[in-house]
Amino acid sequence: MKKIGTLLLLVTVLTMLFAGCKNNDAKKESASVPEKSTPEVTEPNAKNNEDPIQLTVWTNVVGKHAEVLENMAKEFETLNPNIQIDFSAPGGEYENMLKVKMAAKDMPDIFSTHGWAKLRYGEFLADLSDREWADKVTESFKPIVSDEEGKLYVLPFDQDQSGPIYNTAIFEEYGIEIPATLDEFMAACETIKTKSNEEITPIVCAAEGWEEAQFFDFFATPLLISPEKNEAEALLDRTFDWNKWDVLPEKWLEMFEKGYINKDIFTVKFSDNIAKFAEGKAAIGFYGPYFIEEARALNPEIKADMMPIPAIYDGDEPTFAGGEKTTFGVWKDSPNKEAAMAFIDFCAQKENVAKVCAYTKLPPAIEGVEINAGELTKTYEKYANLRTFPYFDRVYLPNGMWDVMCKNSQSLLGKVITPREFSENMESEFNRLHQLQDN
């Protein structure tokens, strides 16, 4: 029995020793297997799993015009997956929103300058003069978007040249010639109203905070700037007699009271006026050539054109308003400046500039871009010798006066103020806003 017990004990010890050796070998084998490493990301547009760059892009244009730019941004995103664009087209609130951003010194990475590249936004904009496309900016347009030191403030897509838009079929049906004076313009409105039995509204406008001011901005030039004896110097040195402004609110109120302007101006939207114009229920709009394309999207058969701004005084000639139209600039302190510059360069490609000009029906601001302006091609040729003046407010009014004109227009038509009070409010705000800028 002792021998059997000793044998069993020996077997048990050997079994334990064998098991221990086996476990040790397993541990050694396990320890010798290297851990799997994460392969490096090699895609050209990826940044080692970092979050994509977020670019903010703001524009003042609306409707189909804004869609052209937004689609451009989407195409850029597709080509650059590491960049995402937050695109915004707030419409009438654009100017006020940018004022807040300027005060906070926190601008969008890329933004439109709506005619104020140098005077209002210049200190916030990066210099684009070293971009490859910079020397392609049309020579005659360079002074508008660059300074004497050579700084280029924005990428300009097109060159604005604007006047009232009109339905040519309506004018032809009622035998109306293009008005050369404001009196002829008023007569044309009366003809449209009476001959259509008031089924066609001569002028459409909406109270959206940006539209009503266009009448005043258009006609301030023939009232105060284009005549041989003018008020340009008085406006610039701030000695202008604001009693002379009365003509415009008086005429605007007269248009409304005579039924030349849509009675529902306080409730309709820009899109409503496009539809009305497209349907042939409205004859004239104080917009730019883009209004034609907006209407054509609803009615491809519509016949429309642009007229010069009629003169007011004897001896003067009709004019056009001009300057910046569609632009993009880069915030000089953008944290994403490199990506913003890449987007600007993409937008500056000829095919992209052409897309904008094809919509706005305006001459390109970049050389070598060819477009077909449709019916407006003949218009530009016909009126090639007429003078084009910068938009009145961009030269002669301080920042913030557009809102003043819009709000006073609404108050005037609502019988809250008189034409004289309109002018008094203009004078008061003109002086106040200039003082703010001086300080």
Short mmCIF file of C-alpha atoms in Angstrom, two decimals:
data_model
loop_
_atom_site.label_atom_id
_atom_site.label_comp_id
_atom_site.label_asym_id
_atom_site.label_seq_id
_atom_site.Cartn_x
_atom_site.Cartn_y
_atom_site.Cartn_z
CA MET A 1 0.00 0.00 0.00
CA LYS A 2 2.86 2.38 0.82
CA LYS A 3 4.31 1.75 -2.67
CA ILE A 4 0.95 2.48 -4.32
CA GLY A 5 0.52 5.72 -2.35
CA THR A 6 4.03 6.86 -3.22
CA LEU A 7 3.38 6.12 -6.90
CA LEU A 8 0.12 8.14 -6.90
CA LEU A 9 1.85 11.07 -5.22
CA LEU A 10 4.62 10.99 -7.83
CA VAL A 11 2.07 11.00 -10.71
CA THR A 12 0.24 13.94 -9.16
CA VAL A 13 3.44 15.97 -8.79
CA LEU A 14 4.52 15.26 -12.34
CA THR A 15 1.07 16.21 -13.69
CA MET A 16 1.20 19.55 -11.87
CA LEU A 17 4.69 20.27 -13.10
CA PHE A 18 3.70 19.51 -16.71
CA ALA A 19 0.63 21.71 -16.51
CA GLY A 20 2.69 24.58 -15.11
CA CYS A 21 5.22 24.36 -17.90
CA LYS A 22 2.47 24.34 -20.48
CA ASN A 23 0.84 27.44 -18.99
CA ASN A 24 4.19 29.25 -18.91
CA ASP A 25 4.77 28.43 -22.58
CA ALA A 26 1.29 29.72 -23.43
CA LYS A 27 2.00 32.97 -21.58
CA LYS A 28 5.31 33.39 -23.39
CA GLU A 29 3.64 32.73 -26.74
CA SER A 30 0.88 35.19 -25.94
CA ALA A 31 3.34 37.86 -24.88
CA SER A 32 5.32 37.47 -28.10
CA VAL A 33 2.32 38.33 -30.41
CA PRO A 34 2.55 42.05 -31.35
CA GLU A 35 -0.54 44.26 -30.84
CA LYS A 36 -2.34 45.34 -34.02
CA SER A 37 -1.63 49.00 -34.90
CA THR A 38 -4.12 51.40 -36.53
CA PRO A 39 -3.02 52.10 -40.12
CA GLU A 40 -2.33 55.76 -41.03
CA VAL A 41 -5.00 57.57 -43.01
CA THR A 42 -3.58 58.22 -46.44
CA GLU A 43 -6.54 59.82 -48.21
CA PRO A 44 -5.40 63.19 -49.68
CA ASN A 45 -8.33 65.17 -48.30
CA ALA A 46 -8.42 63.59 -44.84
CA LYS A 47 -6.54 65.00 -41.87
CA ASN A 48 -5.81 62.00 -39.65
CA ASN A 49 -9.40 61.68 -38.46
CA GLU A 50 -9.59 65.35 -37.44
CA ASP A 51 -12.92 67.14 -37.69
CA PRO A 52 -13.54 68.76 -41.10
CA ILE A 53 -12.87 72.47 -41.54
CA GLN A 54 -16.05 74.52 -41.12
CA LEU A 55 -16.34 77.55 -43.44
CA THR A 56 -19.08 80.15 -43.01
CA VAL A 57 -20.19 81.79 -46.26
CA TRP A 58 -22.71 84.65 -46.23
CA THR A 59 -24.33 86.46 -49.15
CA ASN A 60 -26.77 89.34 -49.44
CA VAL A 61 -28.41 88.04 -52.62
CA VAL A 62 -31.64 86.05 -52.49
CA GLY A 63 -33.75 83.56 -54.45
CA LYS A 64 -32.28 81.86 -57.51
CA HIS A 65 -29.31 84.18 -57.36
CA ALA A 66 -28.37 82.77 -53.96
CA GLU A 67 -28.97 79.22 -55.23
CA VAL A 68 -26.31 79.70 -57.92
CA LEU A 69 -23.75 80.52 -55.22
CA GLU A 70 -24.95 77.80 -52.88
CA ASN A 71 -24.66 75.17 -55.59
CA MET A 72 -21.13 76.41 -56.21
CA ALA A 73 -20.37 75.88 -52.52
CA LYS A 74 -21.80 72.36 -52.65
CA GLU A 75 -19.63 71.51 -55.65
CA PHE A 76 -16.58 72.77 -53.75
CA GLU A 77 -17.52 70.56 -50.78
CA THR A 78 -17.71 67.54 -53.07
CA LEU A 79 -14.21 68.23 -54.36
CA ASN A 80 -12.91 68.91 -50.83
CA PRO A 81 -14.49 66.44 -48.36
CA ASN A 82 -12.41 67.86 -45.52
CA ILE A 83 -14.18 71.23 -45.83
CA GLN A 84 -17.81 71.82 -44.89
CA ILE A 85 -19.59 75.07 -45.78
CA ASP A 86 -22.30 76.70 -43.71
CA PHE A 87 -24.01 78.79 -46.41
CA SER A 88 -26.35 81.62 -45.40
CA ALA A 89 -28.52 84.02 -47.46
CA PRO A 90 -30.61 85.91 -44.87
CA GLY A 91 -32.02 88.48 -47.29
CA GLY A 92 -33.26 91.72 -45.75
CA GLU A 93 -31.53 91.07 -42.44
CA TYR A 94 -28.11 90.69 -44.04
CA GLU A 95 -26.83 94.22 -43.44
CA ASN A 96 -27.92 94.35 -39.81
CA MET A 97 -26.47 90.91 -39.14
CA LEU A 98 -23.10 92.00 -40.54
CA LYS A 99 -23.18 95.14 -38.40
CA VAL A 100 -23.43 92.92 -35.33
CA LYS A 101 -20.57 90.76 -36.60
CA MET A 102 -18.41 93.82 -37.27
CA ALA A 103 -19.03 95.18 -33.78
CA ALA A 104 -17.99 91.81 -32.32
CA LYS A 105 -15.03 91.59 -34.73
CA ASP A 106 -16.18 88.10 -35.61
CA MET A 107 -16.97 88.05 -39.31
CA PRO A 108 -17.98 85.13 -41.54
CA ASP A 109 -15.00 83.46 -43.20
CA ILE A 110 -16.35 84.59 -46.58
CA PHE A 111 -18.98 87.25 -47.17
CA SER A 112 -20.54 89.46 -49.85
CA THR A 113 -19.94 93.20 -49.63
CA HIS A 114 -23.09 94.44 -51.48
CA GLY A 115 -21.39 97.55 -52.87
CA TRP A 116 -19.30 98.46 -49.84
CA ALA A 117 -16.08 96.47 -50.27
CA LYS A 118 -13.81 99.45 -49.63
CA LEU A 119 -15.81 102.02 -47.67
CA ARG A 120 -17.55 99.79 -45.14
CA TYR A 121 -15.80 96.43 -45.02
CA GLY A 122 -12.28 97.29 -46.18
CA GLU A 123 -10.63 96.92 -42.77
CA PHE A 124 -12.13 93.45 -42.34
CA LEU A 125 -11.08 92.05 -45.72
CA ALA A 126 -7.93 90.17 -46.69
CA ASP A 127 -5.92 91.32 -49.69
CA LEU A 128 -6.60 89.10 -52.71
CA SER A 129 -4.16 90.78 -55.08
CA ASP A 130 -1.74 87.82 -54.96
CA ARG A 131 -4.29 85.30 -56.24
CA GLU A 132 -3.63 83.89 -59.72
CA TRP A 133 -6.91 85.29 -61.07
CA ALA A 134 -6.41 88.82 -59.63
CA ASP A 135 -4.86 90.29 -62.78
CA LYS A 136 -7.93 89.13 -64.72
CA VAL A 137 -10.26 91.62 -63.01
CA THR A 138 -11.54 93.90 -65.77
CA GLU A 139 -9.38 97.02 -65.93
CA SER A 140 -12.32 99.47 -65.87
CA PHE A 141 -13.76 97.74 -62.81
CA LYS A 142 -10.58 97.54 -60.73
CA PRO A 143 -10.97 100.99 -59.09
CA ILE A 144 -14.29 99.87 -57.63
CA VAL A 145 -12.84 96.86 -55.78
CA SER A 146 -9.20 97.85 -55.21
CA ASP A 147 -7.33 100.82 -53.76
CA GLU A 148 -4.40 102.97 -54.86
CA GLU A 149 -1.95 100.72 -53.01
CA GLY A 150 -3.12 97.76 -55.06
CA LYS A 151 -5.13 95.92 -52.41
CA LEU A 152 -7.89 93.85 -54.01
CA TYR A 153 -10.76 93.57 -51.56
CA VAL A 154 -13.06 91.00 -53.18
CA LEU A 155 -13.60 88.61 -56.03
CA PRO A 156 -16.13 90.39 -58.29
CA PHE A 157 -18.19 88.06 -60.44
CA ASP A 158 -20.15 90.65 -62.43
CA GLN A 159 -20.42 94.38 -63.10
CA ASP A 160 -23.69 95.89 -62.03
CA GLN A 161 -25.63 98.02 -64.50
CA SER A 162 -29.20 98.48 -63.41
CA GLY A 163 -32.43 100.29 -64.10
CA PRO A 164 -36.13 99.43 -63.76
CA ILE A 165 -37.23 96.08 -65.22
CA TYR A 166 -40.33 96.02 -67.42
CA ASN A 167 -42.57 93.56 -69.25
CA THR A 168 -41.97 94.29 -72.94
CA ALA A 169 -45.15 92.52 -74.05
CA ILE A 170 -47.29 94.85 -71.92
CA PHE A 171 -45.48 97.92 -73.23
CA GLU A 172 -45.95 96.72 -76.81
CA GLU A 173 -49.63 95.89 -76.30
CA TYR A 174 -50.40 99.37 -75.02
CA GLY A 175 -48.06 101.22 -77.38
CA ILE A 176 -45.81 102.58 -74.64
CA GLU A 177 -42.38 103.96 -75.52
CA ILE A 178 -39.52 103.60 -73.07
CA PRO A 179 -39.88 106.69 -70.84
CA ALA A 180 -37.00 109.15 -70.99
CA THR A 181 -38.27 111.35 -68.13
CA LEU A 182 -40.04 110.82 -64.82
CA ASP A 183 -43.14 112.54 -66.21
CA GLU A 184 -43.19 110.07 -69.12
CA PHE A 185 -42.72 107.25 -66.61
CA MET A 186 -45.79 108.40 -64.66
CA ALA A 187 -47.77 108.64 -67.92
CA ALA A 188 -46.78 105.07 -68.80
CA CYS A 189 -48.05 103.86 -65.43
CA GLU A 190 -51.36 105.62 -66.00
CA THR A 191 -51.72 104.04 -69.44
CA ILE A 192 -51.07 100.54 -68.06
CA LYS A 193 -53.54 101.03 -65.23
CA THR A 194 -56.40 102.42 -67.37
CA LYS A 195 -55.99 100.31 -70.53
CA SER A 196 -55.83 97.10 -68.51
CA ASN A 197 -58.90 98.11 -66.49
CA GLU A 198 -56.64 97.92 -63.43
CA GLU A 199 -56.03 94.22 -64.02
CA ILE A 200 -52.31 94.94 -64.41
CA THR A 201 -50.39 96.67 -61.63
CA PRO A 202 -47.92 99.17 -63.12
CA ILE A 203 -45.30 98.75 -60.32
CA VAL A 204 -44.76 95.94 -57.83
CA CYS A 205 -42.88 96.31 -54.57
CA ALA A 206 -42.80 94.61 -51.17
CA ALA A 207 -42.15 95.89 -47.64
CA GLU A 208 -39.38 93.44 -46.75
CA GLY A 209 -36.89 95.93 -45.41
CA TRP A 210 -34.84 96.31 -48.58
CA GLU A 211 -37.09 96.82 -51.60
CA GLU A 212 -38.73 100.23 -51.19
CA ALA A 213 -35.41 102.03 -50.94
CA GLN A 214 -34.51 101.06 -54.51
CA PHE A 215 -36.89 103.68 -55.96
CA PHE A 216 -35.18 106.39 -53.93
CA ASP A 217 -31.70 105.11 -54.74
CA PHE A 218 -32.46 104.95 -58.46
CA PHE A 219 -34.09 108.37 -58.76
CA ALA A 220 -31.80 110.26 -56.37
CA THR A 221 -29.20 110.26 -59.14
CA PRO A 222 -31.31 112.12 -61.77
CA LEU A 223 -32.64 114.39 -59.01
CA LEU A 224 -29.31 115.33 -57.42
CA ILE A 225 -26.27 113.97 -59.29
CA SER A 226 -26.60 113.56 -63.07
CA PRO A 227 -27.84 117.08 -63.99
CA GLU A 228 -25.14 119.58 -65.00
CA LYS A 229 -26.07 121.66 -61.95
CA ASN A 230 -26.07 119.08 -59.18
CA GLU A 231 -25.77 118.53 -55.44
CA ALA A 232 -22.88 116.05 -55.40
CA GLU A 233 -20.44 118.38 -53.63
CA ALA A 234 -23.05 119.54 -51.12
CA LEU A 235 -23.86 115.95 -50.18
CA LEU A 236 -20.19 115.08 -49.73
CA ASP A 237 -19.38 118.13 -47.60
CA ARG A 238 -22.69 117.74 -45.70
CA THR A 239 -24.16 121.12 -46.63
CA PHE A 240 -27.00 119.65 -48.69
CA ASP A 241 -30.42 121.31 -48.33
CA TRP A 242 -32.73 118.41 -47.52
CA ASN A 243 -35.78 120.35 -48.70
CA LYS A 244 -34.65 119.33 -52.18
CA TRP A 245 -35.21 115.67 -51.24
CA ASP A 246 -38.97 116.29 -50.93
CA VAL A 247 -39.46 115.57 -54.63
CA LEU A 248 -38.85 111.83 -54.15
CA PRO A 249 -41.21 111.06 -51.23
CA GLU A 250 -43.85 113.26 -52.87
CA LYS A 251 -43.59 111.28 -56.09
CA TRP A 252 -43.53 107.90 -54.28
CA LEU A 253 -46.69 108.80 -52.36
CA GLU A 254 -48.34 110.01 -55.56
CA MET A 255 -47.57 106.70 -57.27
CA PHE A 256 -49.17 104.79 -54.42
CA GLU A 257 -52.26 106.99 -54.16
CA LYS A 258 -52.86 106.81 -57.91
CA GLY A 259 -52.76 103.02 -57.81
CA TYR A 260 -49.49 102.66 -59.70
CA ILE A 261 -47.98 100.62 -56.85
CA ASN A 262 -49.62 97.43 -55.56
CA LYS A 263 -51.95 98.19 -52.66
CA ASP A 264 -50.84 95.06 -50.79
CA ILE A 265 -47.24 96.30 -50.60
CA PHE A 266 -47.21 95.86 -46.81
CA THR A 267 -48.09 92.16 -46.89
CA VAL A 268 -46.62 90.67 -50.07
CA LYS A 269 -43.14 89.22 -50.38
CA PHE A 270 -40.47 89.46 -53.05
CA SER A 271 -41.45 85.97 -54.26
CA ASP A 272 -45.08 87.12 -54.65
CA ASN A 273 -43.99 89.96 -56.89
CA ILE A 274 -41.91 87.61 -59.02
CA ALA A 275 -44.99 85.45 -59.56
CA LYS A 276 -47.14 88.46 -60.40
CA PHE A 277 -44.60 89.76 -62.89
CA ALA A 278 -44.18 86.30 -64.43
CA GLU A 279 -47.96 86.00 -64.87
CA GLY A 280 -48.14 89.31 -66.71
CA LYS A 281 -50.09 90.92 -63.87
CA ALA A 282 -47.40 93.51 -63.15
CA ALA A 283 -45.45 95.67 -65.59
CA ILE A 284 -42.48 97.23 -63.77
CA GLY A 285 -40.17 96.39 -60.87
CA PHE A 286 -37.45 98.52 -59.26
CA TYR A 287 -35.00 95.65 -59.28
CA GLY A 288 -32.01 94.65 -61.39
CA PRO A 289 -31.71 92.27 -64.36
CA TYR A 290 -31.78 89.31 -61.95
CA PHE A 291 -35.53 89.92 -61.57
CA ILE A 292 -36.04 88.73 -65.13
CA GLU A 293 -34.41 85.39 -64.42
CA GLU A 294 -36.44 84.96 -61.25
CA ALA A 295 -39.61 85.46 -63.28
CA ARG A 296 -38.40 83.28 -66.15
CA ALA A 297 -37.99 80.36 -63.75
CA LEU A 298 -41.79 80.51 -63.30
CA ASN A 299 -42.66 81.46 -66.87
CA PRO A 300 -40.02 80.65 -69.51
CA GLU A 301 -42.05 82.54 -72.13
CA ILE A 302 -42.04 85.91 -70.40
CA LYS A 303 -40.75 88.87 -72.38
CA ALA A 304 -38.88 91.40 -70.27
CA ASP A 305 -36.09 93.93 -70.49
CA MET A 306 -34.35 96.71 -68.56
CA MET A 307 -34.86 100.44 -69.12
CA PRO A 308 -32.50 103.25 -68.11
CA ILE A 309 -33.48 105.34 -65.09
CA PRO A 310 -35.56 108.23 -66.50
CA ALA A 311 -34.25 111.79 -66.13
CA ILE A 312 -36.08 114.31 -63.98
CA TYR A 313 -34.92 117.68 -65.29
CA ASP A 314 -35.00 119.10 -68.80
CA GLY A 315 -31.68 118.84 -70.58
CA ASP A 316 -30.60 115.74 -68.65
CA GLU A 317 -30.46 112.19 -70.06
CA PRO A 318 -31.47 108.80 -68.62
CA THR A 319 -28.78 106.95 -66.67
CA PHE A 320 -27.92 103.56 -65.21
CA ALA A 321 -26.86 102.68 -61.68
CA GLY A 322 -23.72 100.61 -61.36
CA GLY A 323 -20.97 99.23 -59.18
CA GLU A 324 -20.51 95.96 -57.30
CA LYS A 325 -23.10 93.26 -57.70
CA THR A 326 -22.06 89.69 -56.81
CA THR A 327 -18.88 89.54 -54.72
CA PHE A 328 -17.06 87.36 -52.20
CA GLY A 329 -14.35 88.57 -49.82
CA VAL A 330 -12.29 86.76 -47.17
CA TRP A 331 -12.23 87.90 -43.54
CA LYS A 332 -8.61 88.86 -42.86
CA ASP A 333 -8.66 87.25 -39.39
CA SER A 334 -10.43 84.06 -40.42
CA PRO A 335 -9.15 80.99 -38.50
CA ASN A 336 -9.73 79.07 -41.75
CA LYS A 337 -8.06 81.51 -44.09
CA GLU A 338 -6.29 78.88 -46.23
CA ALA A 339 -9.54 77.00 -46.89
CA ALA A 340 -11.35 80.29 -47.51
CA MET A 341 -8.78 81.29 -50.12
CA ALA A 342 -9.17 77.90 -51.78
CA PHE A 343 -12.92 78.48 -52.03
CA ILE A 344 -12.40 81.97 -53.49
CA ASP A 345 -10.00 80.55 -56.08
CA PHE A 346 -12.57 77.91 -56.98
CA CYS A 347 -15.28 80.56 -57.42
CA ALA A 348 -12.94 82.61 -59.63
CA GLN A 349 -12.72 79.86 -62.24
CA LYS A 350 -14.16 81.10 -65.52
CA GLU A 351 -16.96 78.56 -65.63
CA ASN A 352 -18.15 79.61 -62.17
CA VAL A 353 -18.00 83.33 -62.96
CA ALA A 354 -19.98 82.56 -66.11
CA LYS A 355 -22.69 80.80 -64.07
CA VAL A 356 -23.26 83.92 -62.00
CA CYS A 357 -23.25 86.26 -65.00
CA ALA A 358 -25.60 83.98 -66.91
CA TYR A 359 -28.08 84.40 -64.08
CA THR A 360 -27.64 88.12 -63.36
CA LYS A 361 -27.45 88.95 -67.06
CA LEU A 362 -24.63 91.37 -66.26
CA PRO A 363 -21.21 91.83 -67.89
CA PRO A 364 -18.49 89.72 -66.22
CA ALA A 365 -15.91 91.45 -64.01
CA ILE A 366 -13.31 88.82 -64.94
CA GLU A 367 -11.67 88.98 -68.36
CA GLY A 368 -12.02 86.06 -70.72
CA VAL A 369 -15.49 85.06 -69.50
CA GLU A 370 -18.09 84.93 -72.23
CA ILE A 371 -21.79 84.93 -71.52
CA ASN A 372 -25.03 85.35 -73.39
CA ALA A 373 -27.09 88.06 -71.70
CA GLY A 374 -30.14 87.18 -73.81
CA GLU A 375 -32.37 90.14 -74.58
CA LEU A 376 -30.15 92.35 -72.45
CA THR A 377 -27.26 91.94 -74.88
CA LYS A 378 -29.03 94.31 -77.28
CA THR A 379 -29.99 96.58 -74.39
CA TYR A 380 -26.36 97.04 -73.34
CA GLU A 381 -25.45 97.76 -76.95
CA LYS A 382 -28.35 100.17 -77.46
CA TYR A 383 -27.53 102.24 -74.40
CA ALA A 384 -23.74 101.90 -74.54
CA ASN A 385 -23.31 105.68 -74.63
CA LEU A 386 -25.48 106.43 -71.60
CA ARG A 387 -23.75 107.32 -68.35
CA THR A 388 -23.56 104.80 -65.51
CA PHE A 389 -23.32 106.36 -62.04
CA PRO A 390 -22.45 104.50 -58.84
CA TYR A 391 -25.46 103.62 -56.71
CA PHE A 392 -26.38 106.85 -54.92
CA ASP A 393 -26.27 105.49 -51.37
CA ARG A 394 -22.81 103.96 -51.82
CA VAL A 395 -21.22 107.34 -52.46
CA TYR A 396 -23.37 110.02 -50.88
CA LEU A 397 -25.03 108.43 -47.84
CA PRO A 398 -23.46 107.09 -44.65
CA ASN A 399 -23.73 103.45 -43.63
CA GLY A 400 -27.23 102.65 -42.38
CA MET A 401 -29.29 104.97 -44.59
CA TRP A 402 -30.83 102.18 -46.64
CA ASP A 403 -32.88 101.09 -43.64
CA VAL A 404 -33.88 104.71 -43.07
CA MET A 405 -35.25 104.97 -46.61
CA CYS A 406 -37.12 101.66 -46.30
CA LYS A 407 -38.74 102.45 -42.96
CA ASN A 408 -39.69 106.00 -43.93
CA SER A 409 -41.18 104.71 -47.18
CA GLN A 410 -43.46 102.40 -45.21
CA SER A 411 -44.41 105.16 -42.79
CA LEU A 412 -45.10 107.51 -45.70
CA LEU A 413 -47.42 105.12 -47.53
CA GLY A 414 -49.09 104.26 -44.23
CA LYS A 415 -49.80 107.98 -43.68
CA VAL A 416 -47.74 108.00 -40.49
CA ILE A 417 -45.45 110.75 -41.83
CA THR A 418 -45.61 113.37 -44.58
CA PRO A 419 -43.13 113.79 -47.45
CA ARG A 420 -41.59 116.75 -45.58
CA GLU A 421 -41.17 114.64 -42.45
CA PHE A 422 -39.58 111.93 -44.59
CA SER A 423 -36.92 114.44 -45.67
CA GLU A 424 -36.47 115.72 -42.12
CA ASN A 425 -35.87 112.16 -40.94
CA MET A 426 -33.35 111.66 -43.73
CA GLU A 427 -31.47 114.81 -42.69
CA SER A 428 -31.47 113.83 -39.02
CA GLU A 429 -30.20 110.30 -39.69
CA PHE A 430 -27.72 111.53 -42.29
CA ASN A 431 -26.09 113.77 -39.68
CA ARG A 432 -26.30 111.22 -36.85
CA LEU A 433 -24.79 108.37 -38.81
CA HIS A 434 -22.01 110.56 -40.15
CA GLN A 435 -21.15 111.59 -36.60
CA LEU A 436 -21.02 107.94 -35.54
CA GLN A 437 -18.63 107.17 -38.37
CA ASP A 438 -16.47 110.18 -37.53
CA ASN A 439 -16.14 108.98 -33.96
#
